Amino acid sequence: MSEERCPTRENRYLTFALTKGRLASQTLALLSRTGISCEEIEDKNSRKLVFVNEELKCRFFLAKGPDVPTYVEYGAADIGVVGKDTILEENRNVYEVLDLGFGKCRMCVCGPKSAGEKLLHHERIRVASKYPNIARDYFYNKKHQTVDIIKLNGSVELGPLVELSDVIVDIVETGSTLKENGLEVLEEICPLSARMIVNPVSMRMETERIKSLIQSMRELNK
Ligand code: PRP
């Protein structure tokens, strides 16, 4: 087998999958404080998809949030940074190793005040969400309430406004989207933030490198 296909410890790249957007910028800022940086990725005009720091033997790529746990589960990336909402929704075989402390928000059941009564009486309501698995787990396994779940891909607050659904299960950060649309938080499901995830095989093969990275990031987050 060629060296490229069977890398030795010394020349093996550690690959990071980062969630495109604000999470990636915050992750890169934190990584650079641990001494891991990548000039190439800062170039906004570049059309490149994979960025390399040859000296540190690190590679980085940006992906849509829901795809990050997929890359990590299959070992295409050793490490991923993604929101806890996505980890819960995708339910992939990865280790969640660190809460990075940014991207904080909450997963909530929201709707008009009037829907509160329907929740209270465990009525068979319609729930719209970008997160059908989280919604199903919450209503069926935690609340033991039978509901109809409708998958949407964004602007979920529209659901109760146009009477597609009674409530929504969605992320609340500042609460301003809800407020501007006459909706409110009815129940809180769980707190969310950015997490670091690791491929289980990478964790065994690169224990020292990954553990020391986790330790440095943990120190910075104190
Ligand atoms: C998210 C979420 C809410 C909004 C909450 O949507 O789905 O709509 O942010 O933020 P707030 O509490 O600060 O108002 P996002 O902007 O990601 O777009 P989407 O509606 O297309 O999912």
PDB file of N, CA and C and ligand atoms in Angstrom, residues 130-131 153-157 170-178, ligand 1:
ATOM      1  N   LYS A 130     -37.965  22.044  11.714  1.00  0.00           N
ATOM      2  CA  LYS A 130     -36.819  21.642  10.896  1.00  0.00           C
ATOM      3  C   LYS A 130     -36.147  20.447  11.552  1.00  0.00           C
ATOM      4  N   TYR A 131     -36.597  20.143  12.773  1.00  0.00           N
ATOM      5  CA  TYR A 131     -35.976  19.098  13.596  1.00  0.00           C
ATOM      6  C   TYR A 131     -37.008  18.026  13.974  1.00  0.00           C
ATOM      7  N   ASN A 153     -38.315  23.321   6.174  1.00  0.00           N
ATOM      8  CA  ASN A 153     -36.880  23.541   5.955  1.00  0.00           C
ATOM      9  C   ASN A 153     -36.383  24.915   6.364  1.00  0.00           C
ATOM     10  N   GLY A 154     -37.238  25.726   6.923  1.00  0.00           N
ATOM     11  CA  GLY A 154     -36.817  27.063   7.361  1.00  0.00           C
ATOM     12  C   GLY A 154     -38.029  27.936   7.577  1.00  0.00           C
ATOM     13  N   SER A 155     -37.797  29.150   8.109  1.00  0.00           N
ATOM     14  CA  SER A 155     -38.891  30.083   8.421  1.00  0.00           C
ATOM     15  C   SER A 155     -40.049  29.344   9.093  1.00  0.00           C
ATOM     16  N   VAL A 156     -39.703  28.537  10.056  1.00  0.00           N
ATOM     17  CA  VAL A 156     -40.667  27.636  10.702  1.00  0.00           C
ATOM     18  C   VAL A 156     -41.771  28.405  11.428  1.00  0.00           C
ATOM     19  N   GLU A 157     -41.453  29.634  11.855  1.00  0.00           N
ATOM     20  CA  GLU A 157     -42.437  30.456  12.566  1.00  0.00           C
ATOM     21  C   GLU A 157     -43.702  30.678  11.738  1.00  0.00           C
ATOM     22  N   ASP A 170     -38.384  24.758  17.569  1.00  0.00           N
ATOM     23  CA  ASP A 170     -37.350  25.506  16.851  1.00  0.00           C
ATOM     24  C   ASP A 170     -36.347  26.116  17.825  1.00  0.00           C
ATOM     25  N   ILE A 171     -35.289  26.666  17.229  1.00  0.00           N
ATOM     26  CA  ILE A 171     -34.244  27.332  18.001  1.00  0.00           C
ATOM     27  C   ILE A 171     -34.696  28.743  18.361  1.00  0.00           C
ATOM     28  N   VAL A 172     -34.479  29.102  19.615  1.00  0.00           N
ATOM     29  CA  VAL A 172     -34.722  30.480  20.044  1.00  0.00           C
ATOM     30  C   VAL A 172     -33.399  31.032  20.547  1.00  0.00           C
ATOM     31  N   GLU A 173     -32.983  32.146  19.929  1.00  0.00           N
ATOM     32  CA  GLU A 173     -31.726  32.750  20.398  1.00  0.00           C
ATOM     33  C   GLU A 173     -32.059  34.018  21.175  1.00  0.00           C
ATOM     34  N   THR A 174     -32.380  35.101  20.461  1.00  0.00           N
ATOM     35  CA  THR A 174     -32.737  36.343  21.158  1.00  0.00           C
ATOM     36  C   THR A 174     -34.238  36.393  21.466  1.00  0.00           C
ATOM     37  N   GLY A 175     -35.016  35.632  20.725  1.00  0.00           N
ATOM     38  CA  GLY A 175     -36.470  35.633  20.904  1.00  0.00           C
ATOM     39  C   GLY A 175     -37.155  36.686  20.046  1.00  0.00           C
ATOM     40  N   SER A 176     -36.369  37.437  19.262  1.00  0.00           N
ATOM     41  CA  SER A 176     -36.995  38.534  18.510  1.00  0.00           C
ATOM     42  C   SER A 176     -37.869  38.042  17.346  1.00  0.00           C
ATOM     43  N   THR A 177     -37.496  36.917  16.720  1.00  0.00           N
ATOM     44  CA  THR A 177     -38.343  36.407  15.617  1.00  0.00           C
ATOM     45  C   THR A 177     -39.724  36.042  16.162  1.00  0.00           C
ATOM     46  N   LEU A 178     -39.738  35.399  17.331  1.00  0.00           N
ATOM     47  CA  LEU A 178     -41.022  35.025  17.946  1.00  0.00           C
ATOM     48  C   LEU A 178     -41.833  36.273  18.257  1.00  0.00           C
TER      49      LEU A 178
HETATM   50  C1  PRP B   1     -33.240  30.548  13.418  1.00  0.00           C
HETATM   51  C2  PRP B   1     -34.431  29.886  14.060  1.00  0.00           C
HETATM   52  C3  PRP B   1     -35.346  31.042  14.320  1.00  0.00           C
HETATM   53  C4  PRP B   1     -34.397  32.188  14.592  1.00  0.00           C
HETATM   54  C5  PRP B   1     -34.291  32.416  16.087  1.00  0.00           C
HETATM   55  O1  PRP B   1     -33.523  30.704  12.081  1.00  0.00           O
HETATM   56  O2  PRP B   1     -34.988  28.898  13.220  1.00  0.00           O
HETATM   57  O3  PRP B   1     -36.140  31.316  13.185  1.00  0.00           O
HETATM   58  O4  PRP B   1     -33.108  31.809  14.093  1.00  0.00           O
HETATM   59  O5  PRP B   1     -33.463  33.501  16.386  1.00  0.00           O
HETATM   60  P1  PRP B   1     -33.940  34.666  17.350  1.00  0.00           P
HETATM   61  O6  PRP B   1     -34.529  34.035  18.580  1.00  0.00           O
HETATM   62  O7  PRP B   1     -32.675  35.431  17.652  1.00  0.00           O
HETATM   63  O8  PRP B   1     -34.943  35.521  16.616  1.00  0.00           O
HETATM   64  P2  PRP B   1     -32.427  31.001  10.971  1.00  0.00           P
HETATM   65  O9  PRP B   1     -32.089  32.456  10.975  1.00  0.00           O
HETATM   66  O10 PRP B   1     -31.268  30.096  11.178  1.00  0.00           O
HETATM   67  O11 PRP B   1     -33.143  30.708   9.612  1.00  0.00           O
HETATM   68  P3  PRP B   1     -34.316  29.700   9.217  1.00  0.00           P
HETATM   69  O12 PRP B   1     -35.590  30.310   9.707  1.00  0.00           O
HETATM   70  O13 PRP B   1     -34.268  29.644   7.744  1.00  0.00           O
HETATM   71  O14 PRP B   1     -34.037  28.390   9.864  1.00  0.00           O
END
